CSV table of C-alpha atoms in Angstrom, one decimal:
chain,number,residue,atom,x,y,z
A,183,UNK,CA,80.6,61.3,117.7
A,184,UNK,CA,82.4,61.7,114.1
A,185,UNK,CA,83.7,64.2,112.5
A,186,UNK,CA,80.5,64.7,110.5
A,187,UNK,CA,77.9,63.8,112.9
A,188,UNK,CA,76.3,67.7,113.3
A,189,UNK,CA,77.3,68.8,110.3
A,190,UNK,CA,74.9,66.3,108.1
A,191,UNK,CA,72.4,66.2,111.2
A,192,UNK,CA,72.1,69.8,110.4
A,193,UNK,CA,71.9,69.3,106.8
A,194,UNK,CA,69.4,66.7,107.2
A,195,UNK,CA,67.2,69.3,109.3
A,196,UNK,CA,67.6,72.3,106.8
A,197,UNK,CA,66.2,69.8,103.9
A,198,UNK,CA,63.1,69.4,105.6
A,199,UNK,CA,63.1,73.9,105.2
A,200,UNK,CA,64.9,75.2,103.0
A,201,UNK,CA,65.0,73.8,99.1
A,202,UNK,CA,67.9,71.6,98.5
A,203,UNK,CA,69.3,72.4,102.3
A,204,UNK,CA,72.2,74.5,100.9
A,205,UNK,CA,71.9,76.4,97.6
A,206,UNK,CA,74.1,78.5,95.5
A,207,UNK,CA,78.1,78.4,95.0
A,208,UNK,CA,78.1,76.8,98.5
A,209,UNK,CA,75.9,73.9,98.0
A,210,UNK,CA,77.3,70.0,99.1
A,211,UNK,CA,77.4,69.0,95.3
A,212,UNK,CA,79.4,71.9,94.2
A,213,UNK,CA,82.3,70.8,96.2
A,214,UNK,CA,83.3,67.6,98.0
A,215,UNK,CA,80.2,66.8,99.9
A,216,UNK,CA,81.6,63.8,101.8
A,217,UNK,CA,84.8,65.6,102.7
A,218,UNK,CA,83.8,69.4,103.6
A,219,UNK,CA,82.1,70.3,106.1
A,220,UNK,CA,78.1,71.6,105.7
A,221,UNK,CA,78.5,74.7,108.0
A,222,UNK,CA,80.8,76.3,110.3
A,223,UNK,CA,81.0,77.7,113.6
A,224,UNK,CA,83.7,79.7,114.3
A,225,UNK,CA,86.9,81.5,112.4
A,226,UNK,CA,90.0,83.2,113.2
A,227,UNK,CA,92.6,84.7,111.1
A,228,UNK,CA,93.5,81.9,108.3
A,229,UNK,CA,91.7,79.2,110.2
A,230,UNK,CA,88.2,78.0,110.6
A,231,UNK,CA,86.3,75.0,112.7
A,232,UNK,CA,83.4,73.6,111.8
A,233,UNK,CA,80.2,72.3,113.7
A,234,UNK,CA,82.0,69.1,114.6
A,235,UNK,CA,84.8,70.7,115.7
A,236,UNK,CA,87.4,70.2,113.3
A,237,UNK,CA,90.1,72.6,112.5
A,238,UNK,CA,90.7,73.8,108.7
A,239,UNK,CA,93.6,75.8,107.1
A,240,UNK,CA,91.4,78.3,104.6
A,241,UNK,CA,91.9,78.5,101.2
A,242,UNK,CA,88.6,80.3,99.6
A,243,UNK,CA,88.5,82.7,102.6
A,244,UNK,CA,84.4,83.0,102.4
A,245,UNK,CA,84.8,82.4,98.7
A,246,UNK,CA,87.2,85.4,98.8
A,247,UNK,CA,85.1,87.8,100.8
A,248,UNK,CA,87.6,87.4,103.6
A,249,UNK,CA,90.8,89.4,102.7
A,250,UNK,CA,92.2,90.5,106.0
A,251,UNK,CA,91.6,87.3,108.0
A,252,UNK,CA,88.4,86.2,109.8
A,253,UNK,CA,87.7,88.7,113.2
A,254,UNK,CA,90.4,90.9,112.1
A,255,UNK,CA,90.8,93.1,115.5
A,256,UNK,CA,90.7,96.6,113.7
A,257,UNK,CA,87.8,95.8,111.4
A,258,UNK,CA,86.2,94.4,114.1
A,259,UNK,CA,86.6,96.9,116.6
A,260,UNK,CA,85.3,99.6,114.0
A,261,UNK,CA,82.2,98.1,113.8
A,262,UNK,CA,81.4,97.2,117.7
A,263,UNK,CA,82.4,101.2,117.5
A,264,UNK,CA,79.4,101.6,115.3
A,265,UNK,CA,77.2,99.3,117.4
A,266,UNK,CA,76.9,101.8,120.1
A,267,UNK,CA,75.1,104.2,117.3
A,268,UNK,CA,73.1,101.6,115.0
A,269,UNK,CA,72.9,100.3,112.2
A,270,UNK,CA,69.6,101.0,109.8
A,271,UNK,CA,67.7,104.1,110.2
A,272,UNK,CA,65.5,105.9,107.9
A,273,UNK,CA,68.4,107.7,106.5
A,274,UNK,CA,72.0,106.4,105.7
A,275,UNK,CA,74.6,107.8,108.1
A,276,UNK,CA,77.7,109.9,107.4
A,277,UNK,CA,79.4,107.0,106.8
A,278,UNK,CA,78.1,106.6,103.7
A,279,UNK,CA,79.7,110.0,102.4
A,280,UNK,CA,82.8,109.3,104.2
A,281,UNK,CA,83.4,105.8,101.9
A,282,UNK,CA,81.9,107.2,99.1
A,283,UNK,CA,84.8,110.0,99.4
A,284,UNK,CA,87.8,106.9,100.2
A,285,UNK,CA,86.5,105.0,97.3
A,286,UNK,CA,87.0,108.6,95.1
A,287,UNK,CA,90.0,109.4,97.0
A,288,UNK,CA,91.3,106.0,96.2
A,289,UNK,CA,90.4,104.4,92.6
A,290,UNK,CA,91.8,106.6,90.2
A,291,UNK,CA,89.0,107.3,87.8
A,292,UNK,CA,86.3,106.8,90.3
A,293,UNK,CA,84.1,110.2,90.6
A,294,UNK,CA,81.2,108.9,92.4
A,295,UNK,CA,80.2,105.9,93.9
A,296,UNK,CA,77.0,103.9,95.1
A,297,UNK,CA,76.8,100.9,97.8
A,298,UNK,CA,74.5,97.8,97.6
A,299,UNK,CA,74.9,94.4,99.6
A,300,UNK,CA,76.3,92.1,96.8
A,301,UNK,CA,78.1,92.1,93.1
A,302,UNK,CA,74.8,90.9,91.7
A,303,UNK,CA,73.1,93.8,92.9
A,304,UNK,CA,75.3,96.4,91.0
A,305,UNK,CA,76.4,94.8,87.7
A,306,UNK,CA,72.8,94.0,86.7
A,307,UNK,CA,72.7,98.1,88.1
A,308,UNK,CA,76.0,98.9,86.0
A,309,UNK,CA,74.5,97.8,82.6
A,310,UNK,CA,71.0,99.5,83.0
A,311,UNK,CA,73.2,102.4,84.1
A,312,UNK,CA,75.3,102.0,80.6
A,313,UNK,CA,71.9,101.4,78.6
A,314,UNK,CA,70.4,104.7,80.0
A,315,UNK,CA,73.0,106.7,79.1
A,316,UNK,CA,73.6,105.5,76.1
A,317,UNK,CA,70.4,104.5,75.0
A,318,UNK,CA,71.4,101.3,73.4
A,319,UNK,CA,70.2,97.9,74.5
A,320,UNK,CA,73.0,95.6,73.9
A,321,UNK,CA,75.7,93.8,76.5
A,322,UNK,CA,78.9,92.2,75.7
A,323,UNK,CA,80.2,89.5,78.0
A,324,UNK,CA,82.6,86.7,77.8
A,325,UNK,CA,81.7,83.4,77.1
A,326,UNK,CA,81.7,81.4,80.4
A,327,UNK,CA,82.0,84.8,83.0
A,328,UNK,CA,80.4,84.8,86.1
A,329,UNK,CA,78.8,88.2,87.0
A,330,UNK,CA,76.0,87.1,89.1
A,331,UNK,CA,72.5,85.6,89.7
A,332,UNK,CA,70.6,87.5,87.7
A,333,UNK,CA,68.9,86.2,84.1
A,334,UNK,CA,70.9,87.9,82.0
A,335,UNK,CA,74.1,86.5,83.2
A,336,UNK,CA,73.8,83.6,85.7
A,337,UNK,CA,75.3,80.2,85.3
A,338,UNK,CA,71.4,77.9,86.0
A,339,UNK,CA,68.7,77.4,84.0
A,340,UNK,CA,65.8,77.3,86.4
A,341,UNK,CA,63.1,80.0,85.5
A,342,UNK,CA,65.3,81.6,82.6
A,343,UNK,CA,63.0,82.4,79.8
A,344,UNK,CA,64.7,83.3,76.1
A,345,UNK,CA,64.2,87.0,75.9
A,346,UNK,CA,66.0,86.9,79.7
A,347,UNK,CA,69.2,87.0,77.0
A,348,UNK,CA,67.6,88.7,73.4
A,349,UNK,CA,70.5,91.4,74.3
A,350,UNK,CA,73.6,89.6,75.4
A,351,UNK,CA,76.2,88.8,73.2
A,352,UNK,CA,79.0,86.6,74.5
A,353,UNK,CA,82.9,86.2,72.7
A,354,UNK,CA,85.3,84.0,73.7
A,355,UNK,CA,88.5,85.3,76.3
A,356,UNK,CA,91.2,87.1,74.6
A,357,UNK,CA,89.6,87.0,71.1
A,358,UNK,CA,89.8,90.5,70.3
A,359,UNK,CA,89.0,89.4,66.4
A,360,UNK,CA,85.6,88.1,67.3
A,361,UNK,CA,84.8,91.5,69.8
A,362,UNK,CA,85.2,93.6,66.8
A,363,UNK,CA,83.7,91.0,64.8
A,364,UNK,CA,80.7,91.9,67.5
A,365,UNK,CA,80.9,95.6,67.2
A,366,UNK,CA,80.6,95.8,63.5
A,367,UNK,CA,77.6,93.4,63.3
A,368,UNK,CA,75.6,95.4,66.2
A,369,UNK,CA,77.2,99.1,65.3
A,370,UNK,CA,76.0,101.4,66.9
A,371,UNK,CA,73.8,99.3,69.7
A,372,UNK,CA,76.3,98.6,72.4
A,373,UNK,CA,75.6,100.1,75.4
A,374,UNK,CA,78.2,98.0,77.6
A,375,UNK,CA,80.9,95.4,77.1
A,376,UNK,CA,81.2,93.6,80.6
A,377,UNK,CA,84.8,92.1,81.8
A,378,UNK,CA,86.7,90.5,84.9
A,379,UNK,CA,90.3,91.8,85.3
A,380,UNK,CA,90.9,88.1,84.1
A,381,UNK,CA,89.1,84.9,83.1
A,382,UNK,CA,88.5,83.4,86.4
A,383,UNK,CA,85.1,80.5,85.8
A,384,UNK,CA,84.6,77.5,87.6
A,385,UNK,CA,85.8,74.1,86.4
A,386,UNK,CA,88.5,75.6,84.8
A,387,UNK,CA,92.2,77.0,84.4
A,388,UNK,CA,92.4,80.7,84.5
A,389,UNK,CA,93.3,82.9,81.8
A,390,UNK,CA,95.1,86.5,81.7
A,391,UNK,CA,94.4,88.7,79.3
A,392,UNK,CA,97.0,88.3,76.5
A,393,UNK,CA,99.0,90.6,74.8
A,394,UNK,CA,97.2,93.9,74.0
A,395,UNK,CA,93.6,92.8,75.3
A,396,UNK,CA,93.0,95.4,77.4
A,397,UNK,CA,94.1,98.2,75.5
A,398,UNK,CA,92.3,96.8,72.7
A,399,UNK,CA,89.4,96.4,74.4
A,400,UNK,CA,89.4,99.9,75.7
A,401,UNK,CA,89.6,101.5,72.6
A,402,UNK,CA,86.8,99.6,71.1
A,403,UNK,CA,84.8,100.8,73.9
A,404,UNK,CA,86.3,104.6,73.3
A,405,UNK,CA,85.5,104.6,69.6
A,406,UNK,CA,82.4,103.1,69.7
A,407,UNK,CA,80.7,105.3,72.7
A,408,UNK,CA,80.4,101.3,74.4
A,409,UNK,CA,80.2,102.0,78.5
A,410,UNK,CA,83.7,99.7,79.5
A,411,UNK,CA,82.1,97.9,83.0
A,412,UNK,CA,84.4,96.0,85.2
A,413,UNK,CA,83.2,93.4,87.5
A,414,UNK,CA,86.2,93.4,90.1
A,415,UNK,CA,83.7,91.8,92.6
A,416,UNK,CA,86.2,88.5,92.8
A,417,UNK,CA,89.6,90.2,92.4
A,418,UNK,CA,89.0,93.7,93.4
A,419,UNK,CA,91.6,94.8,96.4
A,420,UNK,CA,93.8,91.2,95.9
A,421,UNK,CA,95.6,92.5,92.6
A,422,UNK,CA,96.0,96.2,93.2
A,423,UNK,CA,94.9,98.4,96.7
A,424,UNK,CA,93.7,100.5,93.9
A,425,UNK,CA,91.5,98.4,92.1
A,426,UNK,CA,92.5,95.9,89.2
A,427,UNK,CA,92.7,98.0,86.4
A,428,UNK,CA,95.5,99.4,88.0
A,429,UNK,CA,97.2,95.8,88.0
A,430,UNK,CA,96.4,95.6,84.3
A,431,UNK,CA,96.9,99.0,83.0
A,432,UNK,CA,93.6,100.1,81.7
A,433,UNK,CA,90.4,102.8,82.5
A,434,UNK,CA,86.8,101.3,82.5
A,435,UNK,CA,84.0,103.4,83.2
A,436,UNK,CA,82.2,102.0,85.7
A,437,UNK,CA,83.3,99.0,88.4
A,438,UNK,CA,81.8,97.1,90.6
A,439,UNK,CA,83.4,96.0,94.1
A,440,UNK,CA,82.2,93.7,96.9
A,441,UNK,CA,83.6,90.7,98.6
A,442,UNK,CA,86.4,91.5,100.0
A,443,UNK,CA,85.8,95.4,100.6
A,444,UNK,CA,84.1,94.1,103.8
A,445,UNK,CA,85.7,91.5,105.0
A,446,UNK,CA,82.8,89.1,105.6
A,447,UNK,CA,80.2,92.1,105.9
A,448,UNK,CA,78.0,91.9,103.0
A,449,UNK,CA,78.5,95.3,101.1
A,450,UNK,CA,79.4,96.0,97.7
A,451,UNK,CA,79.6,99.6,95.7
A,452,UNK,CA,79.8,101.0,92.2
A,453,UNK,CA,81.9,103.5,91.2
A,454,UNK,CA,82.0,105.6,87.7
A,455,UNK,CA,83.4,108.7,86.2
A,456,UNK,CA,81.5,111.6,85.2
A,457,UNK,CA,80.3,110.7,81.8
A,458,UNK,CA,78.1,107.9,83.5
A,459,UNK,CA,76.8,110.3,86.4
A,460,UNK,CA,73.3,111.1,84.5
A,461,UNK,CA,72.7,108.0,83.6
A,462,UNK,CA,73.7,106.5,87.2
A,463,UNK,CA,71.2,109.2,88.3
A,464,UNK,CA,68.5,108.1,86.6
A,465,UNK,CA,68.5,103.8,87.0
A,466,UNK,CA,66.4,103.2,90.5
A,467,UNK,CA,68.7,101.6,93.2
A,468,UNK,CA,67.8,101.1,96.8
A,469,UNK,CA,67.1,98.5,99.2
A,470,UNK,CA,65.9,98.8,102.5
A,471,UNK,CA,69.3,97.5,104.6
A,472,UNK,CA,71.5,98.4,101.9
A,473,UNK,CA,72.6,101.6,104.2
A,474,UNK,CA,73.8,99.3,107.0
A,475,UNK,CA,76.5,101.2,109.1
A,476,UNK,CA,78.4,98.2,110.3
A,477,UNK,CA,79.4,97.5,107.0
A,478,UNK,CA,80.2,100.5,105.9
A,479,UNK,CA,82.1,101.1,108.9
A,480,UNK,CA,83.8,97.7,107.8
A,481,UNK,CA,85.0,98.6,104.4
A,482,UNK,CA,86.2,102.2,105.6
A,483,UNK,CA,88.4,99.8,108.4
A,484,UNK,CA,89.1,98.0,105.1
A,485,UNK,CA,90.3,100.3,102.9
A,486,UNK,CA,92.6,102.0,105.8
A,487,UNK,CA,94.2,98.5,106.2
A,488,UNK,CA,95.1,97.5,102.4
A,489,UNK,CA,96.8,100.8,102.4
A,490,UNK,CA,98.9,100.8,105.6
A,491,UNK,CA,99.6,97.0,105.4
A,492,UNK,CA,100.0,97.1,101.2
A,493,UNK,CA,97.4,93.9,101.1
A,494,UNK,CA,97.4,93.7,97.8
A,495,UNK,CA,101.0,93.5,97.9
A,496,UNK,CA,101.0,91.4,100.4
A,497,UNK,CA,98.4,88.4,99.2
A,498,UNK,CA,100.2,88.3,96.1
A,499,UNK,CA,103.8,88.0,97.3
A,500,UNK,CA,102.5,85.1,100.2
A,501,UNK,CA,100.3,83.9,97.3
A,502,UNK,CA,103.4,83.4,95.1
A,503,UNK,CA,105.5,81.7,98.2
A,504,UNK,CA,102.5,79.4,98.6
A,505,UNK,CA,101.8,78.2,94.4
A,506,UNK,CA,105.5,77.7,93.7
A,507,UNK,CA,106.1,75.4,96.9
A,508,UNK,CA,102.8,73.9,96.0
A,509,UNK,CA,104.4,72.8,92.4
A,510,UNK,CA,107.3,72.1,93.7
A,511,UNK,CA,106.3,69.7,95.7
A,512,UNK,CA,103.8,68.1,93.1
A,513,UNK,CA,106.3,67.9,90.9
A,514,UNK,CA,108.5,65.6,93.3
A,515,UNK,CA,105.4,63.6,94.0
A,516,UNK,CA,104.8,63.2,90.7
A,517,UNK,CA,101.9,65.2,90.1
A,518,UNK,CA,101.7,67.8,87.4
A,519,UNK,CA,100.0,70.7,89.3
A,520,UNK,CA,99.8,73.9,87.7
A,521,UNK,CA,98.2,77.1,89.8
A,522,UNK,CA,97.1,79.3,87.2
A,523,UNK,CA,95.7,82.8,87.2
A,524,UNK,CA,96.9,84.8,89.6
A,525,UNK,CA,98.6,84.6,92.9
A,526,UNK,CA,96.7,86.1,95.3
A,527,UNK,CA,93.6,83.5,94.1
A,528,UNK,CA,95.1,80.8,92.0
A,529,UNK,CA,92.8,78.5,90.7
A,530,UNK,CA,94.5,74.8,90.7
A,531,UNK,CA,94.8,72.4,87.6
A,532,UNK,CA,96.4,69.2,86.7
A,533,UNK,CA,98.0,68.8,83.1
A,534,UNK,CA,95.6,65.9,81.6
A,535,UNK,CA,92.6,66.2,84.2
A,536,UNK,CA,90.0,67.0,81.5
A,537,UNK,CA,87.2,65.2,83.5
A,538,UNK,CA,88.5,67.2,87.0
A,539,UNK,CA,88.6,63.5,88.8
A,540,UNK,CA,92.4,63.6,90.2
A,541,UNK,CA,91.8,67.1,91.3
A,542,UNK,CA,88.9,66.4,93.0
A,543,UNK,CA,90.5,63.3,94.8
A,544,UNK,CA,93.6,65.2,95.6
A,545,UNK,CA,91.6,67.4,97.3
A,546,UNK,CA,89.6,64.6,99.1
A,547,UNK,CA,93.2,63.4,100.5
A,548,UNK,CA,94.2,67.0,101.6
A,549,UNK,CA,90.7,67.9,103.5
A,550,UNK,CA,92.0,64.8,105.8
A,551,UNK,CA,94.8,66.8,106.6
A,552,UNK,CA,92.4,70.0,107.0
A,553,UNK,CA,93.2,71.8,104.3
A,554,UNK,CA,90.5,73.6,102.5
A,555,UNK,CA,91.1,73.1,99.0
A,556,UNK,CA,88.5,73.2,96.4
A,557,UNK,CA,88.6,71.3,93.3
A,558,UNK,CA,86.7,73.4,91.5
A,559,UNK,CA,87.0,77.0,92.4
A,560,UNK,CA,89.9,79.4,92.3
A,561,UNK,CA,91.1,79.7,95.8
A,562,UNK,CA,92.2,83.2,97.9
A,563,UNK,CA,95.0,83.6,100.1
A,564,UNK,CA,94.1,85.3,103.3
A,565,UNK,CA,96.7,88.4,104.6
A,566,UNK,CA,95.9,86.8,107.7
A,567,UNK,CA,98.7,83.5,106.7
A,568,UNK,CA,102.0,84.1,108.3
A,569,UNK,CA,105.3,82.2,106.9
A,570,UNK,CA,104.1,79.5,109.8
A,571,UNK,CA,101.4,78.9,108.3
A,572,UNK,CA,102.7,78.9,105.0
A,573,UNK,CA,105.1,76.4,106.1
A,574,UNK,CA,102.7,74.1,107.7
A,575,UNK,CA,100.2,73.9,104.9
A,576,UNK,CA,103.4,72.9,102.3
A,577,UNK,CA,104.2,70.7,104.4
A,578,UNK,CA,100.2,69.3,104.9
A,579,UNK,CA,100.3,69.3,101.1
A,580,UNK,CA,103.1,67.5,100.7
A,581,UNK,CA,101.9,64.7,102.2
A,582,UNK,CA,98.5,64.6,101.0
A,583,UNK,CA,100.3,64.8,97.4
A,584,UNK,CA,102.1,62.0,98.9
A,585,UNK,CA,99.1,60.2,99.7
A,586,UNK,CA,97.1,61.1,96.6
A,587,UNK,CA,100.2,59.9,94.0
A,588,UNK,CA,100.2,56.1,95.6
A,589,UNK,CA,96.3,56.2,95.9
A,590,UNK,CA,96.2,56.5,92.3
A,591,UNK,CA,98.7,54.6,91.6
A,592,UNK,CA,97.1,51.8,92.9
């Protein structure tokens, strides 16, 4: 048997089911589909194995939904706590009041909060919140942000239909000039201007906000009445156990969490301050499993453990360790490897790769050696990776740089 033989027999079964097989951010084509695997069957701490039994060093961590390390014991053993009482009812539990009150108790500004399943589910929420209130219909974005699946803001085309976008307005990353330029044309119709803590898209270097950006961009939003939404769905709890304004010195109004608050149990919440509550009173929300108390007794065992253990802290200090051995060593192999954004989830690029080939063969070679490395996604360091394994996947990389420089040599 190879090492692929039940992950593409599986594939080849869930084509004959299920449109395209695998869809989404996790689909074959968006990565490497002759060198990762198609599904997986177990995790543990920094590691994963897939369906053919090969072993992987993890470097997107779930697509960064996995802060703490898969089967974390605690988190774990607060939900098979939970298990003994249930999970959906007709009503929520009191656990849903209990993290409401640690997300208060925690984010700074917060004064309320509401939980959903997924970051889609509450920025599309955020902005209807920030239009009822303010009884404006447009939405500023960045140019090239990812906030979701929905029509106003996802990355496809399929079923999109013009007026899907009649009120977005997009800008460019760090060019404050043409956000004012936006807010003089439209004065007096913003209702929202949407932002990551940073400029994290696909097929990309990352970008951090320059200079003034964020103060800049908070007073716009100040003068102008403009609801200031933060999607902190990627980055939220890796840059700040606070939340990553914090990490970048601003207020928004309203943010959005999710990934990582449960640690591979799907949850996500919104949070606001008290100018936004009528308004956040008013937009419907509600799904029928969205009051599920093993995830909510996940993110509470989350929250308690990026404040006793510092995670934030934490991720970015291993995440540092890791990207500057990881350019060191490029740079002796000849490679110029650059991990840009920030440390906690760098996003890899090489000087000159315009077209993304050489990163997307380097990380061909290294998936030999079982490291997870994606070519065209920022990556997350899991608080799970001890200086071992730190150690071993320099030294993995090191070799697969090795590898990679005479390859391309040739």
């Amino acid at each position: 048997m190879n090492r692929r033989e039940q992950s593409d027999f599986l594939f080849n079964r869930a084509n004959q089911v299920i449109p395209t097989g695998i869809y989404g951010h996790v689909a074959p084509g968006a990565g490497l589909p002759q060198h990762f695997p198609h599904y997986c069957l177990s995790g543990n701490g920094c590691r994963f194995t897939d369906v053919d039994g090969k072993e992987w060093l993890d470097f997107m961590c779930g697509f960064g939904a996995v802060l703490h390390g898969f089967r974390n014991p605690e988190i774990e053993n607060a939900v098979k706590e939970q298990q003994s009482f249930g999970s959906v009812f007709n009503q929520p539990t009191k656990l849903m009041v209990e993290l409401a009150e640690k997300l208060v108790d925690q984010i700074d500004f917060a004064e309320w909060a509401v939980f959903a399943k997924n970051g889609s589910d509450l920025t599309t929420w955020a902005i209807r919140v920030a239009r009822e209130q303010t009884r404006r219909e447009y939405v500023i974005k960045v140019n090239g942000a990812y906030h979701g699946v929905d029509a106003w803001c996802d990355p496809g085309l399929g079923g999109r239909i013009s007026a899907d976008r009649s009120y977005i307005l997009e800008f460019e990353w760090n060019d404050y000039d043409q956000l004012e330029f936006l807010f003089k044309k439209y004065h007096g119709k913003i209702a929202a201007v949407i932002l990551t803590p940073y400029h994290h898209p696909s097929f990309a270097p990352s970008l951090l906000p320059a200079g003034s950006f964020w103060s800049n961009v908070e007073n716009i939003c100040r003068k102008n009445g403009t609801a200031l939404v933060l999607d902190d769905v990627r980055c939220g709890w890796r840059l700040d156990d606070g939340g990553s304004h914090k990490y970048f010195n601003f207020n928004p109004d309203l943010a959005i969490y999710s990934k990582a608050l449960g640690n591979g149990y799907a949850i996500s919440a919104c949070v606001g301050n008290n100018q936004f509550r009528a308004g956040a009173s008013e937009v419907f929300l509600t799904g029928s499993c969205w009051n599920d108390a093993y995830a909510m007794s996940a993110a509470l065992a989350c929250l308690k453990l990026s404040i006793e253990q510092k995670t934030a802290d934490s991720v970015m200090r291993k995440g540092k360790l890791f990207c500057d051995n990881l350019e060191m060593v490029a740079q002796k192999a000849g490679v110029p490897l650059k991990m840009t954004g920030v440390s906690s989830m760098p996003y890899p690029w090489i000087d000159g790769d315009d077209d993304l080939y050489q990163i997307q063969e380097l990380c061909k070679v290294a998936s030999t050696y079982g490291l997870y490395f994606h070519p065209h996604h920022n990556w997350f360091v899991s608080n799970a990776m001890t200086e071992n394994d730190m150690e071993v996947s320099i030294t993995l990389a090191e070799k697969a740089l090795k590898k990679f420089r005479e390859v391309s040599s040739t």
